[in-house]
């Protein structure tokens, strides 16, 4: 069963794929490239014309922050001239959050040095202050609250505080894909210590409340993938026990996942978050043994995938291998 007896993937041509650029947005592609080359003005100009409280703004803010990783000092220098600019504050704060998590790395906590943790927390505290400034400067913007979830997660804020941040984002943008996917991470056992049932209940509630055709129906996939990861990476259980738990917690969710997929496909409304959502759904359906459906969603990504969840099985190479083998 795949993860439990993984073999090295054969050579796959990944030249047509893009990792962590899960959007179909020519303007963002151009701005991303410009920022990577040091042209911050193009990125800021794009953010300023992007409508508030839309998934488009969430994705563009995230994409520009990814492009600016390693250039936070340049953003800070600009902010000195315009200290209350809400777009600069948001961009700087989100870039700091990404840089902090880069320092933390994706390793288990026990494998991260005390020095790295100290730096991680220092950067996140600064990011949280900057994001609070963005919230003050643009009280109606949901994106600073979406990003603040990740600072609160790393700083190990109380669950009640994290819930308040999530609800503050939803008040401003009820359909926020970023807020909901962030909430899935907050509720995941590895960060919250909560049981998988609470995470599953959250996902079921989101899907039941979502209108037909809404990208929020795909939150079922994000929840599925987190449950899959928790069980697949549990090394304390013998293999046979893990397989049994996998069957009861993961495979048994197949019907619910397909139902959520059907609700999303019913009168599906195009959304800027579709690429990321389709990548998550492809991964979930693959591991739910719904391979034709997984292929359909994989093709919708147009080769643009995210490290989470595909990084768990080889990232771009793993995604390419899955396509090559028709999601076997």
JSON list of C-alpha atoms in Angstrom, two decimals, residues 121-246:
[
{"chain": "A", "resi": 121, "resn": "UNK", "atom": "CA", "xyz": [10.14, 32.30, 17.25]},
{"chain": "A", "resi": 122, "resn": "UNK", "atom": "CA", "xyz": [11.93, 35.64, 17.02]},
{"chain": "A", "resi": 123, "resn": "UNK", "atom": "CA", "xyz": [11.00, 36.08, 13.36]},
{"chain": "A", "resi": 124, "resn": "UNK", "atom": "CA", "xyz": [7.41, 35.00, 14.00]},
{"chain": "A", "resi": 125, "resn": "UNK", "atom": "CA", "xyz": [7.02, 37.49, 16.85]},
{"chain": "A", "resi": 126, "resn": "UNK", "atom": "CA", "xyz": [8.17, 40.26, 14.51]},
{"chain": "A", "resi": 127, "resn": "UNK", "atom": "CA", "xyz": [5.82, 38.98, 11.81]},
{"chain": "A", "resi": 128, "resn": "UNK", "atom": "CA", "xyz": [2.89, 38.99, 14.24]},
{"chain": "A", "resi": 129, "resn": "UNK", "atom": "CA", "xyz": [3.61, 42.62, 15.16]},
{"chain": "A", "resi": 130, "resn": "UNK", "atom": "CA", "xyz": [3.78, 43.61, 11.50]},
{"chain": "A", "resi": 131, "resn": "UNK", "atom": "CA", "xyz": [0.53, 41.79, 10.72]},
{"chain": "A", "resi": 132, "resn": "UNK", "atom": "CA", "xyz": [-1.16, 43.54, 13.62]},
{"chain": "A", "resi": 133, "resn": "UNK", "atom": "CA", "xyz": [-0.09, 46.78, 11.99]},
{"chain": "A", "resi": 134, "resn": "UNK", "atom": "CA", "xyz": [-1.65, 45.61, 8.72]},
{"chain": "A", "resi": 135, "resn": "UNK", "atom": "CA", "xyz": [-4.88, 44.83, 10.58]},
{"chain": "A", "resi": 136, "resn": "UNK", "atom": "CA", "xyz": [-4.98, 48.32, 12.08]},
{"chain": "A", "resi": 137, "resn": "UNK", "atom": "CA", "xyz": [-4.22, 49.93, 8.70]},
{"chain": "A", "resi": 138, "resn": "UNK", "atom": "CA", "xyz": [-6.85, 47.91, 6.82]},
{"chain": "A", "resi": 139, "resn": "UNK", "atom": "CA", "xyz": [-9.43, 46.72, 9.32]},
{"chain": "A", "resi": 140, "resn": "UNK", "atom": "CA", "xyz": [-11.65, 45.13, 6.69]},
{"chain": "A", "resi": 141, "resn": "UNK", "atom": "CA", "xyz": [-8.94, 43.02, 5.03]},
{"chain": "A", "resi": 142, "resn": "UNK", "atom": "CA", "xyz": [-9.15, 39.30, 5.80]},
{"chain": "A", "resi": 143, "resn": "UNK", "atom": "CA", "xyz": [-5.69, 38.35, 4.54]},
{"chain": "A", "resi": 144, "resn": "UNK", "atom": "CA", "xyz": [-3.63, 39.59, 7.53]},
{"chain": "A", "resi": 145, "resn": "UNK", "atom": "CA", "xyz": [-5.84, 37.42, 9.75]},
{"chain": "A", "resi": 146, "resn": "UNK", "atom": "CA", "xyz": [-5.34, 34.43, 7.43]},
{"chain": "A", "resi": 147, "resn": "UNK", "atom": "CA", "xyz": [-1.58, 34.83, 7.67]},
{"chain": "A", "resi": 148, "resn": "UNK", "atom": "CA", "xyz": [-1.68, 35.49, 11.41]},
{"chain": "A", "resi": 149, "resn": "UNK", "atom": "CA", "xyz": [-2.95, 31.92, 11.85]},
{"chain": "A", "resi": 150, "resn": "UNK", "atom": "CA", "xyz": [0.49, 30.67, 10.80]},
{"chain": "A", "resi": 151, "resn": "UNK", "atom": "CA", "xyz": [2.31, 32.96, 13.22]},
{"chain": "A", "resi": 152, "resn": "UNK", "atom": "CA", "xyz": [0.00, 31.86, 16.02]},
{"chain": "A", "resi": 153, "resn": "UNK", "atom": "CA", "xyz": [0.59, 28.23, 15.08]},
{"chain": "A", "resi": 154, "resn": "UNK", "atom": "CA", "xyz": [4.36, 28.55, 15.29]},
{"chain": "A", "resi": 155, "resn": "UNK", "atom": "CA", "xyz": [4.22, 30.59, 18.50]},
{"chain": "A", "resi": 156, "resn": "UNK", "atom": "CA", "xyz": [2.00, 27.91, 20.08]},
{"chain": "A", "resi": 157, "resn": "UNK", "atom": "CA", "xyz": [-0.82, 30.29, 20.93]},
{"chain": "A", "resi": 158, "resn": "UNK", "atom": "CA", "xyz": [-3.77, 28.96, 22.89]},
{"chain": "A", "resi": 159, "resn": "UNK", "atom": "CA", "xyz": [-6.45, 27.17, 20.88]},
{"chain": "A", "resi": 160, "resn": "UNK", "atom": "CA", "xyz": [-8.97, 29.85, 21.87]},
{"chain": "A", "resi": 161, "resn": "UNK", "atom": "CA", "xyz": [-6.74, 32.57, 20.43]},
{"chain": "A", "resi": 162, "resn": "UNK", "atom": "CA", "xyz": [-6.29, 30.63, 17.20]},
{"chain": "A", "resi": 163, "resn": "UNK", "atom": "CA", "xyz": [-10.06, 30.21, 16.95]},
{"chain": "A", "resi": 164, "resn": "UNK", "atom": "CA", "xyz": [-10.54, 33.97, 17.34]},
{"chain": "A", "resi": 165, "resn": "UNK", "atom": "CA", "xyz": [-8.07, 34.65, 14.54]},
{"chain": "A", "resi": 166, "resn": "UNK", "atom": "CA", "xyz": [-9.87, 32.20, 12.24]},
{"chain": "A", "resi": 167, "resn": "UNK", "atom": "CA", "xyz": [-13.27, 33.72, 12.97]},
{"chain": "A", "resi": 168, "resn": "UNK", "atom": "CA", "xyz": [-11.91, 37.23, 12.44]},
{"chain": "A", "resi": 169, "resn": "UNK", "atom": "CA", "xyz": [-10.84, 36.18, 8.93]},
{"chain": "A", "resi": 170, "resn": "UNK", "atom": "CA", "xyz": [-14.25, 34.61, 8.25]},
{"chain": "A", "resi": 171, "resn": "UNK", "atom": "CA", "xyz": [-16.17, 37.69, 9.36]},
{"chain": "A", "resi": 172, "resn": "UNK", "atom": "CA", "xyz": [-14.38, 39.58, 6.61]},
{"chain": "A", "resi": 173, "resn": "UNK", "atom": "CA", "xyz": [-14.35, 36.81, 4.00]},
{"chain": "A", "resi": 174, "resn": "UNK", "atom": "CA", "xyz": [-16.62, 33.82, 4.71]},
{"chain": "A", "resi": 175, "resn": "UNK", "atom": "CA", "xyz": [-15.47, 32.03, 1.57]},
{"chain": "A", "resi": 176, "resn": "UNK", "atom": "CA", "xyz": [-11.77, 32.30, 2.36]},
{"chain": "A", "resi": 177, "resn": "UNK", "atom": "CA", "xyz": [-9.99, 29.16, 1.16]},
{"chain": "A", "resi": 178, "resn": "UNK", "atom": "CA", "xyz": [-6.75, 30.26, 2.88]},
{"chain": "A", "resi": 179, "resn": "UNK", "atom": "CA", "xyz": [-8.47, 30.72, 6.24]},
{"chain": "A", "resi": 180, "resn": "UNK", "atom": "CA", "xyz": [-10.06, 27.27, 6.07]},
{"chain": "A", "resi": 181, "resn": "UNK", "atom": "CA", "xyz": [-6.90, 25.44, 4.97]},
{"chain": "A", "resi": 182, "resn": "UNK", "atom": "CA", "xyz": [-4.98, 27.23, 7.70]},
{"chain": "A", "resi": 183, "resn": "UNK", "atom": "CA", "xyz": [-7.58, 26.11, 10.20]},
{"chain": "A", "resi": 184, "resn": "UNK", "atom": "CA", "xyz": [-7.11, 22.50, 9.09]},
{"chain": "A", "resi": 185, "resn": "UNK", "atom": "CA", "xyz": [-3.43, 22.81, 10.00]},
{"chain": "A", "resi": 186, "resn": "UNK", "atom": "CA", "xyz": [-4.25, 24.41, 13.35]},
{"chain": "A", "resi": 187, "resn": "UNK", "atom": "CA", "xyz": [-6.56, 21.52, 14.23]},
{"chain": "A", "resi": 188, "resn": "UNK", "atom": "CA", "xyz": [-4.19, 18.80, 13.01]},
{"chain": "A", "resi": 189, "resn": "UNK", "atom": "CA", "xyz": [-3.00, 16.53, 15.80]},
{"chain": "A", "resi": 190, "resn": "UNK", "atom": "CA", "xyz": [0.68, 17.37, 15.22]},
{"chain": "A", "resi": 191, "resn": "UNK", "atom": "CA", "xyz": [0.01, 20.99, 16.21]},
{"chain": "A", "resi": 192, "resn": "UNK", "atom": "CA", "xyz": [-3.06, 20.86, 18.44]},
{"chain": "A", "resi": 193, "resn": "UNK", "atom": "CA", "xyz": [-2.85, 17.53, 20.21]},
{"chain": "A", "resi": 194, "resn": "UNK", "atom": "CA", "xyz": [-6.53, 17.06, 19.37]},
{"chain": "A", "resi": 195, "resn": "UNK", "atom": "CA", "xyz": [-7.97, 13.78, 18.15]},
{"chain": "A", "resi": 196, "resn": "UNK", "atom": "CA", "xyz": [-8.70, 13.27, 14.47]},
{"chain": "A", "resi": 197, "resn": "UNK", "atom": "CA", "xyz": [-12.45, 13.32, 15.13]},
{"chain": "A", "resi": 198, "resn": "UNK", "atom": "CA", "xyz": [-12.37, 17.05, 15.88]},
{"chain": "A", "resi": 199, "resn": "UNK", "atom": "CA", "xyz": [-10.55, 17.71, 12.62]},
{"chain": "A", "resi": 200, "resn": "UNK", "atom": "CA", "xyz": [-12.98, 15.49, 10.72]},
{"chain": "A", "resi": 201, "resn": "UNK", "atom": "CA", "xyz": [-15.97, 17.22, 12.34]},
{"chain": "A", "resi": 202, "resn": "UNK", "atom": "CA", "xyz": [-14.59, 20.58, 11.23]},
{"chain": "A", "resi": 203, "resn": "UNK", "atom": "CA", "xyz": [-14.19, 19.41, 7.65]},
{"chain": "A", "resi": 204, "resn": "UNK", "atom": "CA", "xyz": [-17.64, 17.82, 7.55]},
{"chain": "A", "resi": 205, "resn": "UNK", "atom": "CA", "xyz": [-19.16, 21.04, 8.87]},
{"chain": "A", "resi": 206, "resn": "UNK", "atom": "CA", "xyz": [-17.43, 23.17, 6.24]},
{"chain": "A", "resi": 207, "resn": "UNK", "atom": "CA", "xyz": [-18.60, 20.90, 3.41]},
{"chain": "A", "resi": 208, "resn": "UNK", "atom": "CA", "xyz": [-22.17, 20.70, 4.70]},
{"chain": "A", "resi": 209, "resn": "UNK", "atom": "CA", "xyz": [-22.42, 24.50, 4.92]},
{"chain": "A", "resi": 210, "resn": "UNK", "atom": "CA", "xyz": [-20.72, 25.19, 1.59]},
{"chain": "A", "resi": 211, "resn": "UNK", "atom": "CA", "xyz": [-22.97, 25.88, -1.37]},
{"chain": "A", "resi": 212, "resn": "UNK", "atom": "CA", "xyz": [-22.82, 23.48, -4.32]},
{"chain": "A", "resi": 213, "resn": "UNK", "atom": "CA", "xyz": [-19.98, 24.42, -6.64]},
{"chain": "A", "resi": 214, "resn": "UNK", "atom": "CA", "xyz": [-17.96, 26.21, -3.94]},
{"chain": "A", "resi": 215, "resn": "UNK", "atom": "CA", "xyz": [-14.24, 25.54, -3.67]},
{"chain": "A", "resi": 216, "resn": "UNK", "atom": "CA", "xyz": [-14.80, 25.12, 0.08]},
{"chain": "A", "resi": 217, "resn": "UNK", "atom": "CA", "xyz": [-16.24, 21.68, -0.68]},
{"chain": "A", "resi": 218, "resn": "UNK", "atom": "CA", "xyz": [-12.64, 20.66, -1.35]},
{"chain": "A", "resi": 219, "resn": "UNK", "atom": "CA", "xyz": [-11.73, 21.22, 2.32]},
{"chain": "A", "resi": 220, "resn": "UNK", "atom": "CA", "xyz": [-12.74, 17.57, 2.70]},
{"chain": "A", "resi": 221, "resn": "UNK", "atom": "CA", "xyz": [-9.53, 16.74, 0.82]},
{"chain": "A", "resi": 222, "resn": "UNK", "atom": "CA", "xyz": [-7.33, 18.86, 3.11]},
{"chain": "A", "resi": 223, "resn": "UNK", "atom": "CA", "xyz": [-8.81, 17.11, 6.14]},
{"chain": "A", "resi": 224, "resn": "UNK", "atom": "CA", "xyz": [-8.41, 13.69, 4.52]},
{"chain": "A", "resi": 225, "resn": "UNK", "atom": "CA", "xyz": [-4.76, 14.43, 3.73]},
{"chain": "A", "resi": 226, "resn": "UNK", "atom": "CA", "xyz": [-3.96, 15.49, 7.28]},
{"chain": "A", "resi": 227, "resn": "UNK", "atom": "CA", "xyz": [-5.56, 12.35, 8.70]},
{"chain": "A", "resi": 228, "resn": "UNK", "atom": "CA", "xyz": [-3.67, 10.29, 6.12]},
{"chain": "A", "resi": 229, "resn": "UNK", "atom": "CA", "xyz": [-0.38, 11.91, 7.15]},
{"chain": "A", "resi": 230, "resn": "UNK", "atom": "CA", "xyz": [-0.97, 11.40, 10.85]},
{"chain": "A", "resi": 231, "resn": "UNK", "atom": "CA", "xyz": [-1.65, 7.70, 10.42]},
{"chain": "A", "resi": 232, "resn": "UNK", "atom": "CA", "xyz": [0.94, 7.03, 7.73]},
{"chain": "A", "resi": 233, "resn": "UNK", "atom": "CA", "xyz": [3.72, 8.68, 9.74]},
{"chain": "A", "resi": 234, "resn": "UNK", "atom": "CA", "xyz": [2.88, 7.03, 13.09]},
{"chain": "A", "resi": 235, "resn": "UNK", "atom": "CA", "xyz": [5.99, 4.94, 13.67]},
{"chain": "A", "resi": 236, "resn": "UNK", "atom": "CA", "xyz": [4.98, 3.91, 17.19]},
{"chain": "A", "resi": 237, "resn": "UNK", "atom": "CA", "xyz": [2.43, 1.38, 15.93]},
{"chain": "A", "resi": 238, "resn": "UNK", "atom": "CA", "xyz": [3.45, -1.90, 14.32]},
{"chain": "A", "resi": 239, "resn": "UNK", "atom": "CA", "xyz": [2.86, -1.98, 10.57]},
{"chain": "A", "resi": 240, "resn": "UNK", "atom": "CA", "xyz": [-0.18, -4.27, 10.81]},
{"chain": "A", "resi": 241, "resn": "UNK", "atom": "CA", "xyz": [-1.81, -1.99, 13.38]},
{"chain": "A", "resi": 242, "resn": "UNK", "atom": "CA", "xyz": [-1.14, 1.03, 11.22]},
{"chain": "A", "resi": 243, "resn": "UNK", "atom": "CA", "xyz": [-2.73, -0.73, 8.27]},
{"chain": "A", "resi": 244, "resn": "UNK", "atom": "CA", "xyz": [-5.84, -1.45, 10.34]},
{"chain": "A", "resi": 245, "resn": "UNK", "atom": "CA", "xyz": [-6.03, 2.13, 11.55]},
{"chain": "A", "resi": 246, "resn": "UNK", "atom": "CA", "xyz": [-5.50, 3.30, 7.98]}
]
